[in-house]
Amino acid sequence: MPQVYVADDPQLGRVEYRDRKRAWWLLSVVYPLLPFTGMALQAWTGAQIALGLPLLISYGLMPLLDYLLGEDENNPPEAVVPQLEQDRYYRWLTWATVPLHFVALIGCAWWVGTQDLSWWAVLMLAYIAGTDSGLGINTGHELGHKYTRIEQWLARLVLAVPAYGHFTVEHGRGHHRWVSTPEDHASARMGENIYRFALRELPGGIRRAWSLEKERLQKDGRSAWSLHNTMLQSYAVTAVLQLGLIAAWGWIMLPFLALHNVVAWWQLTSANYVEHYGLLRDRLPSGAYETPQPHHSWNANHLVTNLALFHLQRHSDHHAHPSRRYQSLRDFPDLPQLPSGYFGMFPLAYVPPLWFRVMDPRLLALPHVRGDLGKVNIDPARREEIVARYGNAY
């Protein structure tokens, strides 16, 4: 039976709420084990191409299920949210996911190191392992926004798997401050394709994270190279993990881990690209930017992908209320809505002409934009072209 939460609401009176997705959140926990489906199928059939099954599930089956099962716009009543967030079941799910990311990477490395695979099969499994570790960044994202000591440490641990230990610093203290502004390298601009965005976002994240952590440590009278540097703590775990894999299975691990790391980073870049494309916060008379609002992020209510990603696609509420736990994130009217879940949006972004054809009209039609290019974060390199094309179209 689903857990029942009961509270008294000043306007609605007695409120009862059941999270009918309570058991289904386990999909976020087991999803990191997806690479093992490909290994099992190869062991059964003997065909190396079977290792690609996780890609077929992620980028074929998941978008199809999102389409068939549709969107979930259900919100928990605010009166029961404190109880919902205090229910330790939900945080135990995120905690349990952390070691499974280690299991998945070690399992993929073991398969590469012990099986007689063609070079292309090694690269394919490295790619699959990287997409899987990209999910680890998502787990780290959920944990890194929480203020308990254990969740902060768990975030550093899981971010060690894809060698992305700077993420919590950069995301929490950098991206969330500057989101949907021209100053934020993690917010994509209208007309900017994902490949140009990556050249800005990837190095920008590392530089900003290092600067922010150095500033924090200096205020405490410590060196940036101190053991108190949370980024270095995570990177140290990365070194132990990945050097251990090289020691266990030899030099084949070098190209395997290199591709794995780059693909995991690319997964985060893909998410950043679709989450804020073209959205812009207004300037206040003081010159500061307005506080982030739900309409400064693209939202998606597609049920299956949200169940696999700890509600990451309820990104609008997340940026408005960053510490709110995944099970409590809400949908709002008139939000920027993506036409598909992330597993459908990522491949679309990889083909820029199709992305622009789908997303640019959707961006300009938003209720708070209504064709006003002054309310859009535009790529400076394409401003003249975009103004010429859309300036008088709305």
C-alpha positions as a Python dict, from the first residue, in 0.01 Angstrom:
ca = {
    (1, 'M'): (0, 0, 0),
    (2, 'P'): (127, 352, -78),
    (3, 'Q'): (227, 567, 218),
    (4, 'V'): (-57, 804, 316),
    (5, 'Y'): (30, 1157, 423),
    (6, 'V'): (-235, 1350, 615),
    (7, 'A'): (-234, 1720, 702),
    (8, 'D'): (-472, 2008, 773),
    (9, 'D'): (-475, 2281, 511),
    (10, 'P'): (-611, 2626, 614),
    (11, 'Q'): (-818, 2645, 295),
    (12, 'L'): (-880, 2284, 195),
    (13, 'G'): (-923, 2133, 539),
    (14, 'R'): (-806, 1775, 589),
    (15, 'V'): (-575, 1668, 306),
    (16, 'E'): (-471, 1311, 227),
    (17, 'Y'): (-203, 1232, -28),
    (18, 'R'): (-64, 907, -166),
    (19, 'D'): (244, 909, -384),
    (20, 'R'): (132, 655, -643),
    (21, 'K'): (483, 663, -789),
    (22, 'R'): (641, 564, -458),
    (23, 'A'): (751, 216, -569),
    (24, 'W'): (824, 332, -924),
    (25, 'W'): (1100, 566, -803),
    (26, 'L'): (1308, 246, -780),
    (27, 'L'): (1358, 287, -1154),
    (28, 'S'): (1606, 567, -1075),
    (29, 'V'): (1796, 325, -852),
    (30, 'V'): (1821, 29, -1091),
    (31, 'Y'): (1869, 231, -1411),
    (32, 'P'): (2248, 263, -1356),
    (33, 'L'): (2268, -117, -1393),
    (34, 'L'): (2144, -95, -1754),
    (35, 'P'): (2486, -182, -1909),
    (36, 'F'): (2455, -532, -1764),
    (37, 'T'): (2161, -599, -1997),
    (38, 'G'): (2395, -567, -2294),
    (39, 'M'): (2660, -786, -2136),
    (40, 'A'): (2401, -1051, -2053),
    (41, 'L'): (2264, -1045, -2407),
    (42, 'Q'): (2614, -1081, -2554),
    (43, 'A'): (2685, -1373, -2318),
    (44, 'W'): (2362, -1538, -2433),
    (45, 'T'): (2389, -1474, -2808),
    (46, 'G'): (2764, -1444, -2857),
    (47, 'A'): (2706, -1131, -3070),
    (48, 'Q'): (2916, -830, -2971),
    (49, 'I'): (2660, -593, -3120),
    (50, 'A'): (2429, -704, -2836),
    (51, 'L'): (2634, -482, -2605),
    (52, 'G'): (2447, -191, -2764),
    (53, 'L'): (2115, -293, -2607),
    (54, 'P'): (2135, -17, -2338),
    (55, 'L'): (2150, 248, -2612),
    (56, 'L'): (1841, 101, -2777),
    (57, 'I'): (1659, 107, -2442),
    (58, 'S'): (1766, 461, -2352),
    (59, 'Y'): (1718, 633, -2687),
    (60, 'G'): (1451, 411, -2838),
    (61, 'L'): (1234, 250, -2574),
    (62, 'M'): (1240, 535, -2320),
    (63, 'P'): (1117, 808, -2561),
    (64, 'L'): (855, 563, -2690),
    (65, 'L'): (730, 494, -2336),
    (66, 'D'): (727, 867, -2264),
    (67, 'Y'): (508, 912, -2571),
    (68, 'L'): (276, 623, -2495),
    (69, 'L'): (236, 682, -2120),
    (70, 'G'): (232, 1059, -2151),
    (71, 'E'): (292, 1327, -1893),
    (72, 'D'): (232, 1340, -1521),
    (73, 'E'): (126, 1687, -1403),
    (74, 'N'): (39, 1575, -1051),
    (75, 'N'): (167, 1790, -764),
    (76, 'P'): (174, 1689, -397),
    (77, 'P'): (-39, 1924, -181),
    (78, 'E'): (183, 2178, -8),
    (79, 'A'): (32, 2087, 327),
    (80, 'V'): (192, 1741, 315),
    (81, 'V'): (526, 1841, 157),
    (82, 'P'): (707, 1865, 495),
    (83, 'Q'): (606, 1505, 571),
    (84, 'L'): (697, 1394, 219),
    (85, 'E'): (1043, 1546, 246),
    (86, 'Q'): (1103, 1397, 590),
    (87, 'D'): (1018, 1046, 469),
    (88, 'R'): (1361, 884, 465),
    (89, 'Y'): (1255, 629, 203),
    (90, 'Y'): (1313, 884, -72),
    (91, 'R'): (1661, 983, 39),
    (92, 'W'): (1756, 616, 94),
    (93, 'L'): (1687, 563, -275),
    (94, 'T'): (1941, 829, -372),
    (95, 'W'): (2191, 690, -121),
    (96, 'A'): (2149, 335, -253),
    (97, 'T'): (2213, 454, -609),
    (98, 'V'): (2565, 579, -530),
    (99, 'P'): (2740, 239, -500),
    (100, 'L'): (2553, 109, -806),
    (101, 'H'): (2734, 363, -1024),
    (102, 'F'): (3063, 217, -903),
    (103, 'V'): (2930, -134, -970),
    (104, 'A'): (2829, -38, -1324),
    (105, 'L'): (3165, 112, -1418),
    (106, 'I'): (3364, -171, -1261),
    (107, 'G'): (3137, -424, -1432),
    (108, 'C'): (3189, -266, -1774),
    (109, 'A'): (3566, -246, -1717),
    (110, 'W'): (3570, -612, -1610),
    (111, 'W'): (3388, -714, -1929),
    (112, 'V'): (3634, -520, -2145),
    (113, 'G'): (3930, -659, -1954),
    (114, 'T'): (3824, -1023, -1958),
    (115, 'Q'): (3640, -1073, -2289),
    (116, 'D'): (3786, -1096, -2640),
    (117, 'L'): (3617, -788, -2785),
    (118, 'S'): (3671, -610, -3114),
    (119, 'W'): (3801, -255, -3092),
    (120, 'W'): (3460, -118, -3188),
    (121, 'A'): (3289, -322, -2916),
    (122, 'V'): (3532, -182, -2658),
    (123, 'L'): (3452, 171, -2772),
    (124, 'M'): (3079, 101, -2773),
    (125, 'L'): (3088, -33, -2419),
    (126, 'A'): (3299, 264, -2312),
    (127, 'Y'): (3034, 492, -2462),
    (128, 'I'): (2757, 304, -2282),
    (129, 'A'): (2950, 317, -1954),
    (130, 'G'): (2992, 691, -2005),
    (131, 'T'): (2622, 753, -2061),
    (132, 'D'): (2559, 550, -1748),
    (133, 'S'): (2807, 755, -1543),
    (134, 'G'): (2637, 1066, -1676),
    (135, 'L'): (2343, 944, -1468),
    (136, 'G'): (2586, 953, -1176),
    (137, 'I'): (2619, 1326, -1225),
    (138, 'N'): (2241, 1344, -1198),
    (139, 'T'): (2252, 1149, -871),
    (140, 'G'): (2526, 1384, -751),
    (141, 'H'): (2306, 1675, -855),
    (142, 'E'): (2021, 1562, -631),
    (143, 'L'): (2251, 1487, -337),
    (144, 'G'): (2470, 1795, -379),
    (145, 'H'): (2177, 2031, -325),
    (146, 'K'): (2110, 1888, 20),
    (147, 'Y'): (2278, 2020, 331),
    (148, 'T'): (2329, 1705, 537),
    (149, 'R'): (2690, 1599, 580),
    (150, 'I'): (2631, 1247, 451),
    (151, 'E'): (2458, 1366, 134),
    (152, 'Q'): (2738, 1612, 60),
    (153, 'W'): (2991, 1329, 93),
    (154, 'L'): (2782, 1092, -115),
    (155, 'A'): (2765, 1357, -388),
    (156, 'R'): (3146, 1377, -396),
    (157, 'L'): (3172, 1000, -409),
    (158, 'V'): (2932, 948, -699),
    (159, 'L'): (3084, 1238, -894),
    (160, 'A'): (3418, 1059, -866),
    (161, 'V'): (3294, 786, -1101),
    (162, 'P'): (3285, 1015, -1409),
    (163, 'A'): (3577, 1231, -1281),
    (164, 'Y'): (3346, 1531, -1243),
    (165, 'G'): (3426, 1628, -884),
    (166, 'H'): (3396, 2001, -948),
    (167, 'F'): (3026, 1977, -1035),
    (168, 'T'): (2868, 2046, -693),
    (169, 'V'): (3076, 2362, -648),
    (170, 'E'): (3017, 2490, -1000),
    (171, 'H'): (2650, 2400, -1013),
    (172, 'G'): (2538, 2515, -671),
    (173, 'R'): (2743, 2832, -634),
    (174, 'G'): (2791, 2922, -1000),
    (175, 'H'): (2519, 2798, -1233),
    (176, 'H'): (2233, 2856, -989),
    (177, 'R'): (2344, 3213, -934),
    (178, 'W'): (2385, 3305, -1300),
    (179, 'V'): (2137, 3069, -1467),
    (180, 'S'): (1959, 3202, -1779),
    (181, 'T'): (2189, 3501, -1818),
    (182, 'P'): (2455, 3576, -2081),
    (183, 'E'): (2715, 3545, -1804),
    (184, 'D'): (2639, 3176, -1743),
    (185, 'H'): (2841, 2938, -1958),
    (186, 'A'): (2602, 2655, -1854),
    (187, 'S'): (2297, 2828, -2008),
    (188, 'A'): (2266, 2776, -2384),
    (189, 'R'): (2183, 3073, -2604),
    (190, 'M'): (1934, 3086, -2888),
    (191, 'G'): (2113, 2999, -3211),
    (192, 'E'): (2404, 2833, -3033),
    (193, 'N'): (2440, 2469, -3132),
    (194, 'I'): (2534, 2210, -2872),
    (195, 'Y'): (2887, 2165, -3006),
    (196, 'R'): (2976, 2533, -2974),
    (197, 'F'): (2800, 2535, -2637),
    (198, 'A'): (3019, 2249, -2515),
    (199, 'L'): (3335, 2444, -2598),
    (200, 'R'): (3209, 2720, -2370),
    (201, 'E'): (3045, 2510, -2100),
    (202, 'L'): (3300, 2237, -2026),
    (203, 'P'): (3612, 2449, -1961),
    (204, 'G'): (3402, 2728, -1812),
    (205, 'G'): (3264, 2495, -1545),
    (206, 'I'): (3608, 2383, -1431),
    (207, 'R'): (3745, 2738, -1419),
    (208, 'R'): (3450, 2876, -1227),
    (209, 'A'): (3443, 2586, -981),
    (210, 'W'): (3812, 2622, -905),
    (211, 'S'): (3775, 2998, -855),
    (212, 'L'): (3475, 2955, -623),
    (213, 'E'): (3639, 2685, -413),
    (214, 'K'): (3966, 2878, -392),
    (215, 'E'): (3774, 3185, -273),
    (216, 'R'): (3590, 2981, -8),
    (217, 'L'): (3909, 2826, 127),
    (218, 'Q'): (4096, 3157, 133),
    (219, 'K'): (3824, 3303, 354),
    (220, 'D'): (3898, 3021, 600),
    (221, 'G'): (4272, 3086, 577),
    (222, 'R'): (4340, 2767, 381),
    (223, 'S'): (4521, 2693, 56),
    (224, 'A'): (4331, 2591, -254),
    (225, 'W'): (4539, 2273, -245),
    (226, 'S'): (4419, 2193, 105),
    (227, 'L'): (4259, 1859, 190),
    (228, 'H'): (3951, 2068, 268),
    (229, 'N'): (3906, 2134, -106),
    (230, 'T'): (3591, 1934, -181),
    (231, 'M'): (3682, 1905, -549),
    (232, 'L'): (4019, 1747, -469),
    (233, 'Q'): (3850, 1506, -230),
    (234, 'S'): (3632, 1377, -513),
    (235, 'Y'): (3919, 1370, -763),
    (236, 'A'): (4125, 1164, -517),
    (237, 'V'): (3854, 896, -521),
    (238, 'T'): (3856, 915, -903),
    (239, 'A'): (4230, 852, -907),
    (240, 'V'): (4201, 549, -678),
    (241, 'L'): (3910, 406, -878),
    (242, 'Q'): (4044, 456, -1228),
    (243, 'L'): (4408, 373, -1151),
    (244, 'G'): (4277, 61, -980),
    (245, 'L'): (4095, -39, -1299),
    (246, 'I'): (4415, 11, -1500),
    (247, 'A'): (4609, -200, -1251),
    (248, 'A'): (4344, -473, -1265),
    (249, 'W'): (4296, -503, -1642),
    (250, 'G'): (4588, -331, -1807),
    (251, 'W'): (4639, -64, -2066),
    (252, 'I'): (4312, -136, -2249),
    (253, 'M'): (4160, 67, -1968),
    (254, 'L'): (4325, 388, -2091),
    (255, 'P'): (4112, 437, -2407),
    (256, 'F'): (3814, 281, -2229),
    (257, 'L'): (3828, 527, -1937),
    (258, 'A'): (3915, 825, -2155),
    (259, 'L'): (3606, 775, -2371),
    (260, 'H'): (3395, 689, -2066),
    (261, 'N'): (3488, 1016, -1894),
    (262, 'V'): (3432, 1235, -2200),
    (263, 'V'): (3092, 1078, -2273),
    (264, 'A'): (2983, 1122, -1910),
    (265, 'W'): (3077, 1489, -1927),
    (266, 'W'): (2893, 1515, -2259),
    (267, 'Q'): (2578, 1381, -2093),
    (268, 'L'): (2588, 1667, -1843),
    (269, 'T'): (2653, 1914, -2123),
    (270, 'S'): (2351, 1774, -2309),
    (271, 'A'): (2131, 1824, -2003),
    (272, 'N'): (2254, 2178, -1948),
    (273, 'Y'): (2194, 2258, -2313),
    (274, 'V'): (1828, 2156, -2318),
    (275, 'E'): (1741, 2290, -1972),
    (276, 'H'): (1779, 2664, -2033),
    (277, 'Y'): (1806, 2709, -2410),
    (278, 'G'): (1742, 3074, -2499),
    (279, 'L'): (1578, 3166, -2168),
    (280, 'L'): (1670, 3500, -2014),
    (281, 'R'): (1618, 3662, -1675),
    (282, 'D'): (1526, 4031, -1678),
    (283, 'R'): (1751, 4304, -1546),
    (284, 'L'): (1617, 4500, -1248),
    (285, 'P'): (1655, 4881, -1223),
    (286, 'S'): (1947, 4815, -986),
    (287, 'G'): (2130, 4633, -1264),
    (288, 'A'): (2103, 4295, -1092),
    (289, 'Y'): (1914, 4008, -1245),
    (290, 'E'): (1572, 3909, -1116),
    (291, 'T'): (1548, 3606, -890),
    (292, 'P'): (1526, 3281, -1091),
    (293, 'Q'): (1163, 3191, -1157),
    (294, 'P'): (1008, 2867, -1286),
    (295, 'H'): (983, 3008, -1639),
    (296, 'H'): (1363, 3040, -1656),
    (297, 'S'): (1402, 2664, -1711),
    (298, 'W'): (1258, 2422, -1962),
    (299, 'N'): (1034, 2170, -1790),
    (300, 'A'): (923, 1818, -1883),
    (301, 'N'): (654, 1609, -1716),
    (302, 'H'): (715, 1293, -1919),
    (303, 'L'): (651, 1018, -1670),
    (304, 'V'): (898, 742, -1749),
    (305, 'T'): (1208, 956, -1791),
    (306, 'N'): (1130, 1146, -1473),
    (307, 'L'): (1105, 817, -1285),
    (308, 'A'): (1450, 722, -1420),
    (309, 'L'): (1614, 1056, -1340),
    (310, 'F'): (1492, 1145, -989),
    (311, 'H'): (1254, 1405, -1137),
    (312, 'L'): (1537, 1602, -1297),
    (313, 'Q'): (1301, 1716, -1571),
    (314, 'R'): (1091, 1911, -1320),
    (315, 'H'): (1373, 2159, -1364),
    (316, 'S'): (1163, 2473, -1338),
    (317, 'D'): (1068, 2417, -976),
    (318, 'H'): (1419, 2297, -900),
    (319, 'H'): (1577, 2628, -1001),
    (320, 'A'): (1314, 2828, -818),
    (321, 'H'): (1357, 2613, -503),
    (322, 'P'): (1696, 2435, -527),
    (323, 'S'): (1685, 2251, -194),
    (324, 'R'): (1341, 2099, -258),
    (325, 'R'): (1368, 1720, -280),
    (326, 'Y'): (1288, 1539, -601),
    (327, 'Q'): (964, 1376, -479),
    (328, 'S'): (817, 1720, -400),
    (329, 'L'): (900, 1906, -723),
    (330, 'R'): (598, 2069, -886),
    (331, 'D'): (458, 2156, -1225),
    (332, 'F'): (322, 2508, -1289),
    (333, 'P'): (95, 2660, -1554),
    (334, 'D'): (250, 2828, -1860),
    (335, 'L'): (598, 2683, -1810),
    (336, 'P'): (842, 2638, -2097),
    (337, 'Q'): (766, 2274, -2180),
    (338, 'L'): (992, 2041, -2377),
    (339, 'P'): (816, 1830, -2640),
    (340, 'S'): (982, 1512, -2516),
    (341, 'G'): (1176, 1376, -2221),
    (342, 'Y'): (1553, 1413, -2209),
    (343, 'F'): (1617, 1080, -2382),
    (344, 'G'): (1430, 1221, -2680),
    (345, 'M'): (1566, 1575, -2656),
    (346, 'F'): (1936, 1481, -2644),
    (347, 'P'): (1945, 1316, -2991),
    (348, 'L'): (1744, 1610, -3126),
    (349, 'A'): (2007, 1851, -2991),
    (350, 'Y'): (2281, 1654, -3167),
    (351, 'V'): (2129, 1754, -3502),
    (352, 'P'): (2131, 2137, -3478),
    (353, 'P'): (1908, 2216, -3779),
    (354, 'L'): (1634, 1993, -3637),
    (355, 'W'): (1683, 2137, -3288),
    (356, 'F'): (1649, 2497, -3410),
    (357, 'R'): (1344, 2406, -3621),
    (358, 'V'): (1167, 2254, -3319),
    (359, 'M'): (1284, 2476, -3034),
    (360, 'D'): (1322, 2828, -3174),
    (361, 'P'): (950, 2876, -3255),
    (362, 'R'): (861, 2716, -2921),
    (363, 'L'): (1096, 2958, -2742),
    (364, 'L'): (955, 3266, -2914),
    (365, 'A'): (596, 3158, -2849),
    (366, 'L'): (641, 3140, -2470),
    (367, 'P'): (390, 3357, -2279),
    (368, 'H'): (662, 3572, -2120),
    (369, 'V'): (845, 3615, -2452),
    (370, 'R'): (572, 3651, -2719),
    (371, 'G'): (823, 3711, -2996),
    (372, 'D'): (1017, 3980, -2809),
    (373, 'L'): (1381, 3903, -2884),
    (374, 'G'): (1478, 4138, -2603),
    (375, 'K'): (1353, 3867, -2366),
    (376, 'V'): (1570, 3596, -2520),
    (377, 'N'): (1930, 3497, -2446),
    (378, 'I'): (2070, 3515, -2800),
    (379, 'D'): (2407, 3392, -2924),
    (380, 'P'): (2598, 3713, -3009),
    (381, 'A'): (2757, 3544, -3310),
    (382, 'R'): (2413, 3484, -3462),
    (383, 'R'): (2224, 3789, -3335),
    (384, 'E'): (2199, 3967, -3670),
    (385, 'E'): (2085, 3649, -3846),
    (386, 'I'): (1822, 3576, -3578),
    (387, 'V'): (1691, 3932, -3574),
    (388, 'A'): (1668, 3931, -3954),
    (389, 'R'): (1478, 3602, -3946),
    (390, 'Y'): (1248, 3649, -3649),
    (391, 'G'): (1245, 4019, -3573),
    (392, 'N'): (918, 4088, -3748),
    (393, 'A'): (775, 3738, -3737),
    (394, 'Y'): (582, 3774, -3409),
}
